[in-house]
């Protein structure tokens, strides 16, 4: 099942910013192999929950509402996000922006922003925020791709990014070695700060 929480906005509660991540992973493959999914996608789920903790703290309540959504069944075809788009709890047309977090356990080489070439103004905001604060090495753009839970929203007209970190220090993906010990969270805190600053723009 999808898991959804939200913090109502102080001034504009009917406008929404979404942070999303899928909490499922490949799991057991056959009778012996187990794919734990620490980077893909416990890392993204952890950051989404950290953001929820941040905004629920007194003094950090946003002007508009913020939704935190953990999707199920991404690994078997984006089923959780497809379901949400077909059965929205909040009107899709009221979503100001959505940021999907999937595999954010590295970061030595910066981040990749799927849909960065589509939503150029929002992408340039990310770049400027990062340049001003020197959070991470680079904010790199990429075109549209149906490779994570942002895509059903994008296909329905919602402005959105899918963000993942870059760096050779975290190479495990869809295998038995994607365990917490192999996820260094190199730029986790700085990516968090970048996202929080972006939400406020």
PDB file of C-alpha atoms in Angstrom:
ATOM      1  CA  UNK A   1       0.000   0.000   0.000  1.00  0.00           C
ATOM      2  CA  UNK A   2       1.014   3.612  -0.492  1.00  0.00           C
ATOM      3  CA  UNK A   3       1.699   5.557   2.709  1.00  0.00           C
ATOM      4  CA  UNK A   4       0.755   9.242   2.698  1.00  0.00           C
ATOM      5  CA  UNK A   5       1.130  12.085   5.165  1.00  0.00           C
ATOM      6  CA  UNK A   6       0.923  15.846   4.816  1.00  0.00           C
ATOM      7  CA  UNK A   7       1.501  19.099   6.647  1.00  0.00           C
ATOM      8  CA  UNK A   8      -1.101  21.795   5.934  1.00  0.00           C
ATOM      9  CA  UNK A   9       0.215  25.128   4.778  1.00  0.00           C
ATOM     10  CA  UNK A  10      -0.109  28.282   6.865  1.00  0.00           C
ATOM     11  CA  UNK A  11      -1.243  30.600   4.091  1.00  0.00           C
ATOM     12  CA  UNK A  12      -2.170  28.486   1.068  1.00  0.00           C
ATOM     13  CA  UNK A  13      -3.235  25.035   2.287  1.00  0.00           C
ATOM     14  CA  UNK A  14      -4.878  24.103  -1.029  1.00  0.00           C
ATOM     15  CA  UNK A  15      -1.574  24.260  -2.945  1.00  0.00           C
ATOM     16  CA  UNK A  16       0.791  21.326  -2.552  1.00  0.00           C
ATOM     17  CA  UNK A  17       4.462  20.478  -2.856  1.00  0.00           C
ATOM     18  CA  UNK A  18       5.126  16.708  -2.984  1.00  0.00           C
ATOM     19  CA  UNK A  19       8.168  14.760  -1.786  1.00  0.00           C
ATOM     20  CA  UNK A  20       7.931  11.127  -2.868  1.00  0.00           C
ATOM     21  CA  UNK A  21       9.971   7.917  -2.716  1.00  0.00           C
ATOM     22  CA  UNK A  22       9.270   4.229  -3.223  1.00  0.00           C
ATOM     23  CA  UNK A  23       9.688   2.055  -0.145  1.00  0.00           C
ATOM     24  CA  UNK A  24       9.582  -1.318  -1.891  1.00  0.00           C
ATOM     25  CA  UNK A  25      12.627  -3.176  -3.214  1.00  0.00           C
ATOM     26  CA  UNK A  26      13.271  -6.308  -5.235  1.00  0.00           C
ATOM     27  CA  UNK A  27      13.365  -8.514  -2.155  1.00  0.00           C
ATOM     28  CA  UNK A  28      13.741 -12.254  -2.496  1.00  0.00           C
ATOM     29  CA  UNK A  29      14.795 -13.634  -5.861  1.00  0.00           C
ATOM     30  CA  UNK A  30      14.273 -17.379  -5.855  1.00  0.00           C
ATOM     31  CA  UNK A  31      14.775 -19.451  -2.731  1.00  0.00           C
ATOM     32  CA  UNK A  32      18.198 -18.125  -1.665  1.00  0.00           C
ATOM     33  CA  UNK A  33      19.025 -14.671  -3.077  1.00  0.00           C
ATOM     34  CA  UNK A  34      17.813 -11.543  -1.297  1.00  0.00           C
ATOM     35  CA  UNK A  35      18.164  -8.022  -2.691  1.00  0.00           C
ATOM     36  CA  UNK A  36      17.945  -5.700   0.354  1.00  0.00           C
ATOM     37  CA  UNK A  37      17.463  -2.344  -1.407  1.00  0.00           C
ATOM     38  CA  UNK A  38      19.417  -0.060   0.927  1.00  0.00           C
ATOM     39  CA  UNK A  39      20.234   2.515  -1.737  1.00  0.00           C
ATOM     40  CA  UNK A  40      17.274   1.542  -3.929  1.00  0.00           C
ATOM     41  CA  UNK A  41      15.359   2.840  -2.170  1.00  0.00           C
ATOM     42  CA  UNK A  42      15.717   2.974   1.590  1.00  0.00           C
ATOM     43  CA  UNK A  43      17.946   6.018   0.990  1.00  0.00           C
ATOM     44  CA  UNK A  44      15.211   7.985  -0.783  1.00  0.00           C
ATOM     45  CA  UNK A  45      12.577   6.903   1.730  1.00  0.00           C
ATOM     46  CA  UNK A  46      14.837   8.002   4.603  1.00  0.00           C
ATOM     47  CA  UNK A  47      15.320  11.444   3.070  1.00  0.00           C
ATOM     48  CA  UNK A  48      11.586  11.837   2.499  1.00  0.00           C
ATOM     49  CA  UNK A  49      10.966  10.961   6.169  1.00  0.00           C
ATOM     50  CA  UNK A  50      13.710  13.361   7.248  1.00  0.00           C
ATOM     51  CA  UNK A  51      11.998  16.122   5.296  1.00  0.00           C
ATOM     52  CA  UNK A  52       8.695  15.248   6.977  1.00  0.00           C
ATOM     53  CA  UNK A  53      10.411  15.494  10.368  1.00  0.00           C
ATOM     54  CA  UNK A  54      11.907  18.858   9.413  1.00  0.00           C
ATOM     55  CA  UNK A  55       8.632  20.430   8.299  1.00  0.00           C
ATOM     56  CA  UNK A  56       6.721  19.082  11.302  1.00  0.00           C
ATOM     57  CA  UNK A  57       9.037  20.965  13.665  1.00  0.00           C
ATOM     58  CA  UNK A  58       7.580  24.169  15.121  1.00  0.00           C
ATOM     59  CA  UNK A  59       8.819  27.112  13.101  1.00  0.00           C
ATOM     60  CA  UNK A  60       9.215  25.118   9.869  1.00  0.00           C
ATOM     61  CA  UNK A  61       5.563  24.897   8.870  1.00  0.00           C
ATOM     62  CA  UNK A  62       5.438  25.823   5.163  1.00  0.00           C
ATOM     63  CA  UNK A  63       3.225  28.473   3.572  1.00  0.00           C
ATOM     64  CA  UNK A  64       1.701  25.866   1.233  1.00  0.00           C
ATOM     65  CA  UNK A  65       0.923  22.269   2.145  1.00  0.00           C
ATOM     66  CA  UNK A  66       3.579  19.596   1.748  1.00  0.00           C
ATOM     67  CA  UNK A  67       2.729  15.972   1.000  1.00  0.00           C
ATOM     68  CA  UNK A  68       5.060  13.083   1.809  1.00  0.00           C
ATOM     69  CA  UNK A  69       4.285   9.926  -0.110  1.00  0.00           C
ATOM     70  CA  UNK A  70       5.936   6.498   0.080  1.00  0.00           C
ATOM     71  CA  UNK A  71       4.939   4.424  -2.921  1.00  0.00           C
ATOM     72  CA  UNK A  72       4.640   0.675  -3.111  1.00  0.00           C
ATOM     73  CA  UNK A  73       5.428  -1.567  -6.071  1.00  0.00           C
ATOM     74  CA  UNK A  74       7.718   0.760  -8.021  1.00  0.00           C
ATOM     75  CA  UNK A  75       9.968  -2.160  -8.866  1.00  0.00           C
ATOM     76  CA  UNK A  76       7.183  -4.067 -10.600  1.00  0.00           C
ATOM     77  CA  UNK A  77       6.018  -1.236 -12.837  1.00  0.00           C
ATOM     78  CA  UNK A  78       5.356   1.989 -10.885  1.00  0.00           C
ATOM     79  CA  UNK A  79       2.115   0.471  -9.619  1.00  0.00           C
ATOM     80  CA  UNK A  80       1.812   2.615  -6.489  1.00  0.00           C
ATOM     81  CA  UNK A  81       2.277   5.934  -8.243  1.00  0.00           C
ATOM     82  CA  UNK A  82       0.045   4.899 -11.145  1.00  0.00           C
ATOM     83  CA  UNK A  83      -2.662   4.047  -8.625  1.00  0.00           C
ATOM     84  CA  UNK A  84      -2.315   7.387  -6.862  1.00  0.00           C
ATOM     85  CA  UNK A  85      -2.613   9.373 -10.084  1.00  0.00           C
ATOM     86  CA  UNK A  86      -5.828   7.479 -10.855  1.00  0.00           C
ATOM     87  CA  UNK A  87      -7.146   7.957  -7.293  1.00  0.00           C
ATOM     88  CA  UNK A  88      -5.643  11.249  -6.027  1.00  0.00           C
ATOM     89  CA  UNK A  89      -6.188  12.365  -2.437  1.00  0.00           C
ATOM     90  CA  UNK A  90      -5.228  15.920  -3.403  1.00  0.00           C
ATOM     91  CA  UNK A  91      -6.133  17.385  -6.830  1.00  0.00           C
ATOM     92  CA  UNK A  92      -3.315  16.896  -9.327  1.00  0.00           C
ATOM     93  CA  UNK A  93      -3.874  20.392 -10.694  1.00  0.00           C
ATOM     94  CA  UNK A  94      -3.108  21.819  -7.247  1.00  0.00           C
ATOM     95  CA  UNK A  95       0.395  20.332  -7.106  1.00  0.00           C
ATOM     96  CA  UNK A  96       2.905  23.166  -7.458  1.00  0.00           C
ATOM     97  CA  UNK A  97       5.815  20.757  -7.865  1.00  0.00           C
ATOM     98  CA  UNK A  98       6.823  17.181  -7.069  1.00  0.00           C
ATOM     99  CA  UNK A  99      10.309  15.902  -6.229  1.00  0.00           C
ATOM    100  CA  UNK A 100      10.792  12.136  -6.363  1.00  0.00           C
ATOM    101  CA  UNK A 101      13.808  10.736  -4.488  1.00  0.00           C
ATOM    102  CA  UNK A 102      15.200   7.403  -5.655  1.00  0.00           C
ATOM    103  CA  UNK A 103      18.768   6.255  -4.869  1.00  0.00           C
ATOM    104  CA  UNK A 104      20.342   9.159  -3.008  1.00  0.00           C
ATOM    105  CA  UNK A 105      23.042   7.217  -1.158  1.00  0.00           C
ATOM    106  CA  UNK A 106      26.087   8.694  -2.920  1.00  0.00           C
ATOM    107  CA  UNK A 107      26.714  12.247  -4.147  1.00  0.00           C
ATOM    108  CA  UNK A 108      30.458  12.774  -4.641  1.00  0.00           C
ATOM    109  CA  UNK A 109      29.717  13.753  -8.256  1.00  0.00           C
ATOM    110  CA  UNK A 110      26.529  15.666  -7.484  1.00  0.00           C
ATOM    111  CA  UNK A 111      22.963  14.882  -8.511  1.00  0.00           C
ATOM    112  CA  UNK A 112      21.121  14.081 -11.726  1.00  0.00           C
ATOM    113  CA  UNK A 113      17.775  15.777 -12.314  1.00  0.00           C
ATOM    114  CA  UNK A 114      15.394  13.888 -14.591  1.00  0.00           C
ATOM    115  CA  UNK A 115      13.083  16.388 -16.343  1.00  0.00           C
ATOM    116  CA  UNK A 116      15.715  19.064 -15.847  1.00  0.00           C
ATOM    117  CA  UNK A 117      15.606  19.822 -19.566  1.00  0.00           C
ATOM    118  CA  UNK A 118      11.799  19.988 -19.459  1.00  0.00           C
ATOM    119  CA  UNK A 119      11.251  22.302 -16.496  1.00  0.00           C
ATOM    120  CA  UNK A 120      14.135  24.643 -17.201  1.00  0.00           C
ATOM    121  CA  UNK A 121      13.127  27.462 -14.849  1.00  0.00           C
ATOM    122  CA  UNK A 122      12.870  25.107 -11.878  1.00  0.00           C
ATOM    123  CA  UNK A 123      16.140  23.439 -12.857  1.00  0.00           C
ATOM    124  CA  UNK A 124      17.917  26.794 -12.991  1.00  0.00           C
ATOM    125  CA  UNK A 125      16.616  27.557  -9.488  1.00  0.00           C
ATOM    126  CA  UNK A 126      18.248  24.352  -8.260  1.00  0.00           C
ATOM    127  CA  UNK A 127      21.497  25.264  -9.970  1.00  0.00           C
ATOM    128  CA  UNK A 128      21.508  28.802  -8.534  1.00  0.00           C
ATOM    129  CA  UNK A 129      20.701  27.620  -5.005  1.00  0.00           C
ATOM    130  CA  UNK A 130      23.529  25.116  -5.183  1.00  0.00           C
ATOM    131  CA  UNK A 131      25.999  27.625  -6.610  1.00  0.00           C
ATOM    132  CA  UNK A 132      25.138  30.150  -3.908  1.00  0.00           C
ATOM    133  CA  UNK A 133      25.599  27.673  -1.068  1.00  0.00           C
ATOM    134  CA  UNK A 134      28.161  25.276  -2.593  1.00  0.00           C
ATOM    135  CA  UNK A 135      26.195  22.284  -1.363  1.00  0.00           C
ATOM    136  CA  UNK A 136      27.249  19.648  -3.898  1.00  0.00           C
ATOM    137  CA  UNK A 137      29.700  19.346  -6.766  1.00  0.00           C
ATOM    138  CA  UNK A 138      27.217  19.619  -9.622  1.00  0.00           C
ATOM    139  CA  UNK A 139      23.521  19.697 -10.485  1.00  0.00           C
ATOM    140  CA  UNK A 140      23.216  17.892 -13.831  1.00  0.00           C
ATOM    141  CA  UNK A 141      20.155  17.857 -16.044  1.00  0.00           C
ATOM    142  CA  UNK A 142      18.579  14.962 -17.893  1.00  0.00           C
ATOM    143  CA  UNK A 143      15.553  14.714 -20.139  1.00  0.00           C
ATOM    144  CA  UNK A 144      12.289  12.959 -19.478  1.00  0.00           C
ATOM    145  CA  UNK A 145      12.407   9.279 -18.534  1.00  0.00           C
ATOM    146  CA  UNK A 146       9.777   6.801 -17.368  1.00  0.00           C
ATOM    147  CA  UNK A 147      12.172   5.296 -14.824  1.00  0.00           C
ATOM    148  CA  UNK A 148      10.650   6.105 -11.433  1.00  0.00           C
ATOM    149  CA  UNK A 149       7.502   7.235  -9.645  1.00  0.00           C
ATOM    150  CA  UNK A 150       7.578  10.804 -10.903  1.00  0.00           C
ATOM    151  CA  UNK A 151       6.543   9.637 -14.355  1.00  0.00           C
ATOM    152  CA  UNK A 152       2.802   8.950 -13.884  1.00  0.00           C
ATOM    153  CA  UNK A 153       2.505  12.467 -12.446  1.00  0.00           C
ATOM    154  CA  UNK A 154       4.504  13.941 -15.314  1.00  0.00           C
ATOM    155  CA  UNK A 155       2.327  12.121 -17.835  1.00  0.00           C
ATOM    156  CA  UNK A 156      -0.683  13.697 -16.128  1.00  0.00           C
ATOM    157  CA  UNK A 157       0.675  17.223 -16.403  1.00  0.00           C
ATOM    158  CA  UNK A 158       2.244  17.661 -12.955  1.00  0.00           C
ATOM    159  CA  UNK A 159       5.589  19.545 -12.951  1.00  0.00           C
ATOM    160  CA  UNK A 160       8.145  17.253 -11.360  1.00  0.00           C
ATOM    161  CA  UNK A 161      11.744  16.105 -10.998  1.00  0.00           C
ATOM    162  CA  UNK A 162      13.239  12.737 -10.253  1.00  0.00           C
ATOM    163  CA  UNK A 163      16.517  13.278  -8.397  1.00  0.00           C
ATOM    164  CA  UNK A 164      19.243  10.710  -7.781  1.00  0.00           C
ATOM    165  CA  UNK A 165      22.821  11.118  -6.596  1.00  0.00           C
ATOM    166  CA  UNK A 166      25.971  10.414  -8.597  1.00  0.00           C
ATOM    167  CA  UNK A 167      29.244   8.861  -7.466  1.00  0.00           C
ATOM    168  CA  UNK A 168      31.276   5.684  -7.800  1.00  0.00           C
ATOM    169  CA  UNK A 169      31.359   5.229  -4.023  1.00  0.00           C
ATOM    170  CA  UNK A 170      27.928   3.569  -4.158  1.00  0.00           C
ATOM    171  CA  UNK A 171      27.771   1.129  -7.068  1.00  0.00           C
ATOM    172  CA  UNK A 172      25.413  -1.592  -5.852  1.00  0.00           C
ATOM    173  CA  UNK A 173      22.099  -1.710  -7.675  1.00  0.00           C
ATOM    174  CA  UNK A 174      19.537  -4.486  -7.896  1.00  0.00           C
ATOM    175  CA  UNK A 175      21.833  -7.038  -6.324  1.00  0.00           C
ATOM    176  CA  UNK A 176      22.528  -8.754  -3.012  1.00  0.00           C
ATOM    177  CA  UNK A 177      25.180  -6.182  -2.050  1.00  0.00           C
ATOM    178  CA  UNK A 178      22.802  -3.211  -1.814  1.00  0.00           C
ATOM    179  CA  UNK A 179      23.050  -3.219   1.978  1.00  0.00           C
ATOM    180  CA  UNK A 180      23.332  -0.311   4.403  1.00  0.00           C
ATOM    181  CA  UNK A 181      27.080  -0.868   4.893  1.00  0.00           C
ATOM    182  CA  UNK A 182      27.591  -0.096   1.195  1.00  0.00           C
ATOM    183  CA  UNK A 183      25.600   3.147   1.237  1.00  0.00           C
ATOM    184  CA  UNK A 184      27.917   5.974   2.380  1.00  0.00           C
ATOM    185  CA  UNK A 185      25.326   8.791   2.191  1.00  0.00           C
ATOM    186  CA  UNK A 186      28.188  10.996   1.011  1.00  0.00           C
ATOM    187  CA  UNK A 187      26.179  14.158   0.355  1.00  0.00           C
ATOM    188  CA  UNK A 188      22.965  13.246   2.117  1.00  0.00           C
ATOM    189  CA  UNK A 189      22.869  16.315   4.378  1.00  0.00           C
ATOM    190  CA  UNK A 190      23.759  18.755   1.614  1.00  0.00           C
ATOM    191  CA  UNK A 191      21.176  17.280  -0.783  1.00  0.00           C
ATOM    192  CA  UNK A 192      18.645  17.623   2.047  1.00  0.00           C
ATOM    193  CA  UNK A 193      19.542  21.311   2.445  1.00  0.00           C
ATOM    194  CA  UNK A 194      19.324  21.860  -1.317  1.00  0.00           C
ATOM    195  CA  UNK A 195      15.845  20.324  -1.442  1.00  0.00           C
ATOM    196  CA  UNK A 196      14.590  22.329   1.534  1.00  0.00           C
ATOM    197  CA  UNK A 197      15.870  25.543  -0.055  1.00  0.00           C
ATOM    198  CA  UNK A 198      14.286  24.614  -3.401  1.00  0.00           C
ATOM    199  CA  UNK A 199      10.906  23.996  -1.799  1.00  0.00           C
ATOM    200  CA  UNK A 200      10.971  27.522  -0.338  1.00  0.00           C
ATOM    201  CA  UNK A 201      11.561  29.205  -3.718  1.00  0.00           C
TER     202      UNK A 201
END
